[in-house]
mmCIF file with all atom_site columns, N, CA and C in Angstrom:
data_model
loop_
_atom_site.group_PDB
_atom_site.id
_atom_site.type_symbol
_atom_site.label_atom_id
_atom_site.label_alt_id
_atom_site.label_comp_id
_atom_site.label_asym_id
_atom_site.label_entity_id
_atom_site.label_seq_id
_atom_site.pdbx_PDB_ins_code
_atom_site.Cartn_x
_atom_site.Cartn_y
_atom_site.Cartn_z
_atom_site.occupancy
_atom_site.B_iso_or_equiv
_atom_site.pdbx_formal_charge
_atom_site.auth_seq_id
_atom_site.auth_comp_id
_atom_site.auth_asym_id
_atom_site.auth_atom_id
_atom_site.pdbx_PDB_model_num
ATOM 1   N N  . MET A 1 1  ? -2.495  -42.040 12.952 1.00 54.00 ? 1  MET A N  1
ATOM 2   C CA . MET A 1 1  ? -1.528  -41.422 12.027 1.00 54.00 ? 1  MET A CA 1
ATOM 3   C C  . MET A 1 1  ? -2.231  -40.201 11.353 1.00 54.00 ? 1  MET A C  1
ATOM 4   N N  . ARG A 1 2  ? -3.530  -40.240 11.204 1.00 58.00 ? 2  ARG A N  1
ATOM 5   C CA . ARG A 1 2  ? -4.177  -39.094 10.582 1.00 58.00 ? 2  ARG A CA 1
ATOM 6   C C  . ARG A 1 2  ? -3.972  -37.781 11.337 1.00 58.00 ? 2  ARG A C  1
ATOM 7   N N  . LEU A 1 3  ? -4.029  -37.839 12.648 1.00 59.00 ? 3  LEU A N  1
ATOM 8   C CA . LEU A 1 3  ? -3.879  -36.608 13.376 1.00 59.00 ? 3  LEU A CA 1
ATOM 9   C C  . LEU A 1 3  ? -2.430  -36.145 13.378 1.00 59.00 ? 3  LEU A C  1
ATOM 10  N N  . ARG A 1 4  ? -1.523  -37.070 13.192 1.00 57.00 ? 4  ARG A N  1
ATOM 11  C CA . ARG A 1 4  ? -0.078  -36.668 13.141 1.00 57.00 ? 4  ARG A CA 1
ATOM 12  C C  . ARG A 1 4  ? 0.230   -36.051 11.716 1.00 57.00 ? 4  ARG A C  1
ATOM 13  N N  . ASP A 1 5  ? -0.399  -36.591 10.698 1.00 56.00 ? 5  ASP A N  1
ATOM 14  C CA . ASP A 1 5  ? -0.189  -36.030 9.366  1.00 56.00 ? 5  ASP A CA 1
ATOM 15  C C  . ASP A 1 5  ? -0.821  -34.671 9.118  1.00 56.00 ? 5  ASP A C  1
ATOM 16  N N  . ARG A 1 6  ? -1.826  -34.399 9.896  1.00 55.00 ? 6  ARG A N  1
ATOM 17  C CA . ARG A 1 6  ? -2.621  -33.190 9.678  1.00 55.00 ? 6  ARG A CA 1
ATOM 18  C C  . ARG A 1 6  ? -1.758  -31.931 9.904  1.00 55.00 ? 6  ARG A C  1
ATOM 19  N N  . PRO A 1 7  ? -1.042  -31.767 11.058 1.00 56.00 ? 7  PRO A N  1
ATOM 20  C CA . PRO A 1 7  ? -0.271  -30.501 11.229 1.00 56.00 ? 7  PRO A CA 1
ATOM 21  C C  . PRO A 1 7  ? 0.813   -30.326 10.167 1.00 56.00 ? 7  PRO A C  1
ATOM 22  N N  . LEU A 1 8  ? 1.291   -31.419 9.552  1.00 56.00 ? 8  LEU A N  1
ATOM 23  C CA . LEU A 1 8  ? 2.367   -31.225 8.558  1.00 56.00 ? 8  LEU A CA 1
ATOM 24  C C  . LEU A 1 8  ? 1.783   -30.609 7.289  1.00 56.00 ? 8  LEU A C  1
ATOM 25  N N  . ARG A 1 9  ? 0.477   -30.787 7.062  1.00 54.00 ? 9  ARG A N  1
ATOM 26  C CA . ARG A 1 9  ? -0.080  -30.226 5.840  1.00 54.00 ? 9  ARG A CA 1
ATOM 27  C C  . ARG A 1 9  ? -0.456  -28.762 6.030  1.00 54.00 ? 9  ARG A C  1
ATOM 28  N N  . VAL A 1 10 ? -0.660  -28.319 7.278  1.00 54.00 ? 10 VAL A N  1
ATOM 29  C CA . VAL A 1 10 ? -1.137  -26.923 7.560  1.00 54.00 ? 10 VAL A CA 1
ATOM 30  C C  . VAL A 1 10 ? -0.123  -25.908 7.121  1.00 54.00 ? 10 VAL A C  1
ATOM 31  N N  . PRO A 1 11 ? 1.185   -26.057 7.435  1.00 53.00 ? 11 PRO A N  1
ATOM 32  C CA . PRO A 1 11 ? 2.102   -25.033 6.965  1.00 53.00 ? 11 PRO A CA 1
ATOM 33  C C  . PRO A 1 11 ? 2.198   -24.880 5.461  1.00 53.00 ? 11 PRO A C  1
ATOM 34  N N  . ARG A 1 12 ? 2.092   -25.985 4.746  1.00 52.00 ? 12 ARG A N  1
ATOM 35  C CA . ARG A 1 12 ? 2.183   -25.906 3.330  1.00 52.00 ? 12 ARG A CA 1
ATOM 36  C C  . ARG A 1 12 ? 0.959   -25.138 2.800  1.00 52.00 ? 12 ARG A C  1
ATOM 37  N N  . ARG A 1 13 ? -0.187  -25.278 3.395  1.00 54.00 ? 13 ARG A N  1
ATOM 38  C CA . ARG A 1 13 ? -1.338  -24.510 2.936  1.00 54.00 ? 13 ARG A CA 1
ATOM 39  C C  . ARG A 1 13 ? -1.189  -23.103 3.320  1.00 54.00 ? 13 ARG A C  1
ATOM 40  N N  . CYS A 1 14 ? -0.588  -22.795 4.461  1.00 56.00 ? 14 CYS A N  1
ATOM 41  C CA . CYS A 1 14 ? -0.471  -21.440 4.907  1.00 56.00 ? 14 CYS A CA 1
ATOM 42  C C  . CYS A 1 14 ? 0.524   -20.653 4.058  1.00 56.00 ? 14 CYS A C  1
ATOM 43  N N  . ASP A 1 15 ? 1.471   -21.349 3.460  1.00 56.00 ? 15 ASP A N  1
ATOM 44  C CA . ASP A 1 15 ? 2.464   -20.705 2.563  1.00 56.00 ? 15 ASP A CA 1
ATOM 45  C C  . ASP A 1 15 ? 1.847   -20.212 1.264  1.00 56.00 ? 15 ASP A C  1
ATOM 46  N N  . ASP A 1 16 ? 0.665   -20.781 0.954  1.00 59.00 ? 16 ASP A N  1
ATOM 47  C CA . ASP A 1 16 ? -0.034  -20.408 -0.296 1.00 59.00 ? 16 ASP A CA 1
ATOM 48  C C  . ASP A 1 16 ? -0.493  -18.954 -0.136 1.00 59.00 ? 16 ASP A C  1
ATOM 49  N N  . PRO A 1 17 ? -0.137  -18.059 -1.061 1.00 59.00 ? 17 PRO A N  1
ATOM 50  C CA . PRO A 1 17 ? -0.553  -16.651 -0.922 1.00 59.00 ? 17 PRO A CA 1
ATOM 51  C C  . PRO A 1 17 ? -2.054  -16.448 -0.860 1.00 59.00 ? 17 PRO A C  1
ATOM 52  N N  . SER A 1 18 ? -2.824  -17.314 -1.498 1.00 59.00 ? 18 SER A N  1
ATOM 53  C CA . SER A 1 18 ? -4.275  -17.119 -1.529 1.00 59.00 ? 18 SER A CA 1
ATOM 54  C C  . SER A 1 18 ? -4.822  -17.371 -0.119 1.00 59.00 ? 18 SER A C  1
ATOM 55  N N  . VAL A 1 19 ? -4.133  -18.253 0.671  1.00 55.00 ? 19 VAL A N  1
ATOM 56  C CA . VAL A 1 19 ? -4.602  -18.539 2.001  1.00 55.00 ? 19 VAL A CA 1
ATOM 57  C C  . VAL A 1 19 ? -4.215  -17.489 2.996  1.00 55.00 ? 19 VAL A C  1
ATOM 58  N N  . THR A 1 20 ? -2.986  -16.902 2.819  1.00 56.00 ? 20 THR A N  1
ATOM 59  C CA . THR A 1 20 ? -2.536  -15.865 3.736  1.00 56.00 ? 20 THR A CA 1
ATOM 60  C C  . THR A 1 20 ? -3.130  -14.551 3.451  1.00 56.00 ? 20 THR A C  1
ATOM 61  N N  . ALA A 1 21 ? -3.699  -14.347 2.274  1.00 58.00 ? 21 ALA A N  1
ATOM 62  C CA . ALA A 1 21 ? -4.302  -13.058 1.928  1.00 58.00 ? 21 ALA A CA 1
ATOM 63  C C  . ALA A 1 21 ? -5.488  -12.825 2.796  1.00 58.00 ? 21 ALA A C  1
ATOM 64  N N  . PRO A 1 22 ? -5.655  -11.601 3.367  1.00 59.00 ? 22 PRO A N  1
ATOM 65  C CA . PRO A 1 22 ? -6.844  -11.389 4.190  1.00 59.00 ? 22 PRO A CA 1
ATOM 66  C C  . PRO A 1 22 ? -8.112  -11.487 3.376  1.00 59.00 ? 22 PRO A C  1
ATOM 67  N N  . LYS A 1 23 ? -9.084  -12.107 3.995  1.00 69.00 ? 23 LYS A N  1
ATOM 68  C CA . LYS A 1 23 ? -10.364 -12.290 3.283  1.00 69.00 ? 23 LYS A CA 1
ATOM 69  C C  . LYS A 1 23 ? -11.463 -11.347 3.747  1.00 69.00 ? 23 LYS A C  1
ATOM 70  N N  . GLY A 1 24 ? -11.141 -10.417 4.669  1.00 81.00 ? 24 GLY A N  1
ATOM 71  C CA . GLY A 1 24 ? -12.127 -9.551  5.218  1.00 81.00 ? 24 GLY A CA 1
ATOM 72  C C  . GLY A 1 24 ? -12.665 -8.501  4.269  1.00 81.00 ? 24 GLY A C  1
ATOM 73  N N  . LEU A 1 25 ? -11.798 -7.566  3.942  1.00 83.00 ? 25 LEU A N  1
ATOM 74  C CA . LEU A 1 25 ? -12.235 -6.397  3.090  1.00 83.00 ? 25 LEU A CA 1
ATOM 75  C C  . LEU A 1 25 ? -11.530 -6.449  1.741  1.00 83.00 ? 25 LEU A C  1
ATOM 76  N N  . PRO A 1 26 ? -12.185 -5.949  0.744  1.00 89.00 ? 26 PRO A N  1
ATOM 77  C CA . PRO A 1 26 ? -11.499 -5.786  -0.539 1.00 89.00 ? 26 PRO A CA 1
ATOM 78  C C  . PRO A 1 26 ? -10.341 -4.839  -0.469 1.00 89.00 ? 26 PRO A C  1
ATOM 79  N N  . LYS A 1 27 ? -9.415  -4.932  -1.390 1.00 92.00 ? 27 LYS A N  1
ATOM 80  C CA . LYS A 1 27 ? -8.200  -4.134  -1.289 1.00 92.00 ? 27 LYS A CA 1
ATOM 81  C C  . LYS A 1 27 ? -8.525  -2.635  -1.447 1.00 92.00 ? 27 LYS A C  1
ATOM 82  N N  . ALA A 1 28 ? -9.513  -2.345  -2.272 1.00 93.00 ? 28 ALA A N  1
ATOM 83  C CA . ALA A 1 28 ? -9.860  -0.926  -2.499 1.00 93.00 ? 28 ALA A CA 1
ATOM 84  C C  . ALA A 1 28 ? -10.361 -0.294  -1.201 1.00 93.00 ? 28 ALA A C  1
ATOM 85  N N  . VAL A 1 29 ? -11.154 -1.039  -0.429 1.00 93.00 ? 29 VAL A N  1
ATOM 86  C CA . VAL A 1 29 ? -11.700 -0.526  0.786  1.00 93.00 ? 29 VAL A CA 1
ATOM 87  C C  . VAL A 1 29 ? -10.557 -0.341  1.822  1.00 93.00 ? 29 VAL A C  1
ATOM 88  N N  . ARG A 1 30 ? -9.644  -1.294  1.868  1.00 93.00 ? 30 ARG A N  1
ATOM 89  C CA . ARG A 1 30 ? -8.524  -1.178  2.814  1.00 93.00 ? 30 ARG A CA 1
ATOM 90  C C  . ARG A 1 30 ? -7.672  0.035   2.484  1.00 93.00 ? 30 ARG A C  1
ATOM 91  N N  . VAL A 1 31 ? -7.433  0.266   1.168  1.00 95.00 ? 31 VAL A N  1
ATOM 92  C CA . VAL A 1 31 ? -6.649  1.391   0.741  1.00 95.00 ? 31 VAL A CA 1
ATOM 93  C C  . VAL A 1 31 ? -7.348  2.708   1.124  1.00 95.00 ? 31 VAL A C  1
ATOM 94  N N  . LEU A 1 32 ? -8.652  2.705   0.948  1.00 95.00 ? 32 LEU A N  1
ATOM 95  C CA . LEU A 1 32 ? -9.430  3.908   1.279  1.00 95.00 ? 32 LEU A CA 1
ATOM 96  C C  . LEU A 1 32 ? -9.334  4.237   2.779  1.00 95.00 ? 32 LEU A C  1
ATOM 97  N N  . LEU A 1 33 ? -9.490  3.134   3.597  1.00 96.00 ? 33 LEU A N  1
ATOM 98  C CA . LEU A 1 33 ? -9.448  3.309   5.032  1.00 96.00 ? 33 LEU A CA 1
ATOM 99  C C  . LEU A 1 33 ? -8.054  3.820   5.479  1.00 96.00 ? 33 LEU A C  1
ATOM 100 N N  . TRP A 1 34 ? -7.025  3.224   4.899  1.00 96.00 ? 34 TRP A N  1
ATOM 101 C CA . TRP A 1 34 ? -5.664  3.672   5.229  1.00 96.00 ? 34 TRP A CA 1
ATOM 102 C C  . TRP A 1 34 ? -5.443  5.101   4.857  1.00 96.00 ? 34 TRP A C  1
ATOM 103 N N  . THR A 1 35 ? -5.986  5.508   3.653  1.00 97.00 ? 35 THR A N  1
ATOM 104 C CA . THR A 1 35 ? -5.818  6.881   3.245  1.00 97.00 ? 35 THR A CA 1
ATOM 105 C C  . THR A 1 35 ? -6.525  7.822   4.208  1.00 97.00 ? 35 THR A C  1
ATOM 106 N N  . LEU A 1 36 ? -7.742  7.452   4.549  1.00 97.00 ? 36 LEU A N  1
ATOM 107 C CA . LEU A 1 36 ? -8.497  8.325   5.527  1.00 97.00 ? 36 LEU A CA 1
ATOM 108 C C  . LEU A 1 36 ? -7.758  8.381   6.877  1.00 97.00 ? 36 LEU A C  1
ATOM 109 N N  . TRP A 1 37 ? -7.231  7.274   7.294  1.00 97.00 ? 37 TRP A N  1
ATOM 110 C CA . TRP A 1 37 ? -6.530  7.318   8.617  1.00 97.00 ? 37 TRP A CA 1
ATOM 111 C C  . TRP A 1 37 ? -5.268  8.117   8.584  1.00 97.00 ? 37 TRP A C  1
ATOM 112 N N  . LEU A 1 38 ? -4.487  8.011   7.518  1.00 98.00 ? 38 LEU A N  1
ATOM 113 C CA . LEU A 1 38 ? -3.318  8.830   7.360  1.00 98.00 ? 38 LEU A CA 1
ATOM 114 C C  . LEU A 1 38 ? -3.690  10.315  7.168  1.00 98.00 ? 38 LEU A C  1
ATOM 115 N N  . GLY A 1 39 ? -4.738  10.583  6.471  1.00 98.00 ? 39 GLY A N  1
ATOM 116 C CA . GLY A 1 39 ? -5.183  11.955  6.371  1.00 98.00 ? 39 GLY A CA 1
ATOM 117 C C  . GLY A 1 39 ? -5.607  12.545  7.747  1.00 98.00 ? 39 GLY A C  1
ATOM 118 N N  . CYS A 1 40 ? -6.239  11.767  8.560  1.00 98.00 ? 40 CYS A N  1
ATOM 119 C CA . CYS A 1 40 ? -6.612  12.224  9.890  1.00 98.00 ? 40 CYS A CA 1
ATOM 120 C C  . CYS A 1 40 ? -5.334  12.501  10.711 1.00 98.00 ? 40 CYS A C  1
ATOM 121 N N  . LEU A 1 41 ? -4.315  11.619  10.553 1.00 98.00 ? 41 LEU A N  1
ATOM 122 C CA . LEU A 1 41 ? -3.090  11.840  11.328 1.00 98.00 ? 41 LEU A CA 1
ATOM 123 C C  . LEU A 1 41 ? -2.390  13.084  10.872 1.00 98.00 ? 41 LEU A C  1
ATOM 124 N N  . VAL A 1 42 ? -2.353  13.334  9.565  1.00 98.00 ? 42 VAL A N  1
ATOM 125 C CA . VAL A 1 42 ? -1.680  14.529  9.044  1.00 98.00 ? 42 VAL A CA 1
ATOM 126 C C  . VAL A 1 42 ? -2.426  15.780  9.506  1.00 98.00 ? 42 VAL A C  1
ATOM 127 N N  . PHE A 1 43 ? -3.765  15.685  9.440  1.00 98.00 ? 43 PHE A N  1
ATOM 128 C CA . PHE A 1 43 ? -4.580  16.853  9.903  1.00 98.00 ? 43 PHE A CA 1
ATOM 129 C C  . PHE A 1 43 ? -4.318  17.141  11.400 1.00 98.00 ? 43 PHE A C  1
ATOM 130 N N  . ALA A 1 44 ? -4.227  16.059  12.193 1.00 98.00 ? 44 ALA A N  1
ATOM 131 C CA . ALA A 1 44 ? -4.027  16.287  13.659 1.00 98.00 ? 44 ALA A CA 1
ATOM 132 C C  . ALA A 1 44 ? -2.692  16.906  13.911 1.00 98.00 ? 44 ALA A C  1
ATOM 133 N N  . VAL A 1 45 ? -1.672  16.465  13.212 1.00 98.00 ? 45 VAL A N  1
ATOM 134 C CA . VAL A 1 45 ? -0.329  17.026  13.422 1.00 98.00 ? 45 VAL A CA 1
ATOM 135 C C  . VAL A 1 45 ? -0.326  18.506  12.942 1.00 98.00 ? 45 VAL A C  1
ATOM 136 N N  . TRP A 1 46 ? -0.938  18.792  11.823 1.00 98.00 ? 46 TRP A N  1
ATOM 137 C CA . TRP A 1 46 ? -1.014  20.143  11.325 1.00 98.00 ? 46 TRP A CA 1
ATOM 138 C C  . TRP A 1 46 ? -1.738  21.039  12.342 1.00 98.00 ? 46 TRP A C  1
ATOM 139 N N  . PHE A 1 47 ? -2.868  20.495  12.868 1.00 98.00 ? 47 PHE A N  1
ATOM 140 C CA . PHE A 1 47 ? -3.703  21.307  13.758 1.00 98.00 ? 47 PHE A CA 1
ATOM 141 C C  . PHE A 1 47 ? -2.953  21.617  15.034 1.00 98.00 ? 47 PHE A C  1
ATOM 142 N N  . PHE A 1 48 ? -2.307  20.590  15.641 1.00 97.00 ? 48 PHE A N  1
ATOM 143 C CA . PHE A 1 48 ? -1.559  20.871  16.891 1.00 97.00 ? 48 PHE A CA 1
ATOM 144 C C  . PHE A 1 48 ? -0.340  21.744  16.707 1.00 97.00 ? 48 PHE A C  1
ATOM 145 N N  . VAL A 1 49 ? 0.364   21.650  15.544 1.00 97.00 ? 49 VAL A N  1
ATOM 146 C CA . VAL A 1 49 ? 1.447   22.524  15.239 1.00 97.00 ? 49 VAL A CA 1
ATOM 147 C C  . VAL A 1 49 ? 0.937   23.935  15.127 1.00 97.00 ? 49 VAL A C  1
ATOM 148 N N  . THR A 1 50 ? -0.152  24.118  14.416 1.00 97.00 ? 50 THR A N  1
ATOM 149 C CA . THR A 1 50 ? -0.714  25.460  14.226 1.00 97.00 ? 50 THR A CA 1
ATOM 150 C C  . THR A 1 50 ? -1.142  26.109  15.577 1.00 97.00 ? 50 THR A C  1
ATOM 151 N N  . VAL A 1 51 ? -1.810  25.326  16.417 1.00 96.00 ? 51 VAL A N  1
ATOM 152 C CA . VAL A 1 51 ? -2.197  25.797  17.716 1.00 96.00 ? 51 VAL A CA 1
ATOM 153 C C  . VAL A 1 51 ? -0.949  26.090  18.558 1.00 96.00 ? 51 VAL A C  1
ATOM 154 N N  . TYR A 1 52 ? 0.017   25.269  18.510 1.00 96.00 ? 52 TYR A N  1
ATOM 155 C CA . TYR A 1 52 ? 1.210   25.504  19.324 1.00 96.00 ? 52 TYR A CA 1
ATOM 156 C C  . TYR A 1 52 ? 1.929   26.790  18.863 1.00 96.00 ? 52 TYR A C  1
ATOM 157 N N  . LEU A 1 53 ? 2.017   27.040  17.548 1.00 95.00 ? 53 LEU A N  1
ATOM 158 C CA . LEU A 1 53 ? 2.712   28.232  17.057 1.00 95.00 ? 53 LEU A CA 1
ATOM 159 C C  . LEU A 1 53 ? 1.870   29.440  17.419 1.00 95.00 ? 53 LEU A C  1
ATOM 160 N N  . ALA A 1 54 ? 0.545   29.326  17.355 1.00 94.00 ? 54 ALA A N  1
ATOM 161 C CA . ALA A 1 54 ? -0.309  30.469  17.761 1.00 94.00 ? 54 ALA A CA 1
ATOM 162 C C  . ALA A 1 54 ? -0.175  30.825  19.215 1.00 94.00 ? 54 ALA A C  1
ATOM 163 N N  . MET A 1 55 ? -0.047  29.776  20.080 1.00 94.00 ? 55 MET A N  1
ATOM 164 C CA . MET A 1 55 ? 0.070   30.046  21.463 1.00 94.00 ? 55 MET A CA 1
ATOM 165 C C  . MET A 1 55 ? 1.434   30.616  21.824 1.00 94.00 ? 55 MET A C  1
ATOM 166 N N  . THR A 1 56 ? 2.460   30.264  21.167 1.00 92.00 ? 56 THR A N  1
ATOM 167 C CA . THR A 1 56 ? 3.817   30.802  21.470 1.00 92.00 ? 56 THR A CA 1
ATOM 168 C C  . THR A 1 56 ? 4.006   32.206  20.922 1.00 92.00 ? 56 THR A C  1
ATOM 169 N N  . GLU A 1 57 ? 3.264   32.610  19.945 1.00 82.00 ? 57 GLU A N  1
ATOM 170 C CA . GLU A 1 57 ? 3.406   33.967  19.466 1.00 82.00 ? 57 GLU A CA 1
ATOM 171 C C  . GLU A 1 57 ? 2.828   34.977  20.403 1.00 82.00 ? 57 GLU A C  1
ATOM 172 N N  . VAL A 1 58 ? 1.802   34.591  21.109 1.00 70.00 ? 58 VAL A N  1
ATOM 173 C CA . VAL A 1 58 ? 1.128   35.540  22.033 1.00 70.00 ? 58 VAL A CA 1
ATOM 174 C C  . VAL A 1 58 ? 1.989   35.894  23.231 1.00 70.00 ? 58 VAL A C  1
#
């Protein structure tokens, strides 16, 4: 009966926000990484648009 009761307790523990919260990195580090990633994406889009416009003007 112990093995059968065990899976019933797991979903209740997983519903707890403290369990589902990621334990890897602090929130500040994750926000910083996301900001850097989005900044790189914005820079890449700006760079390719600038190069495309420069190529089409010639």
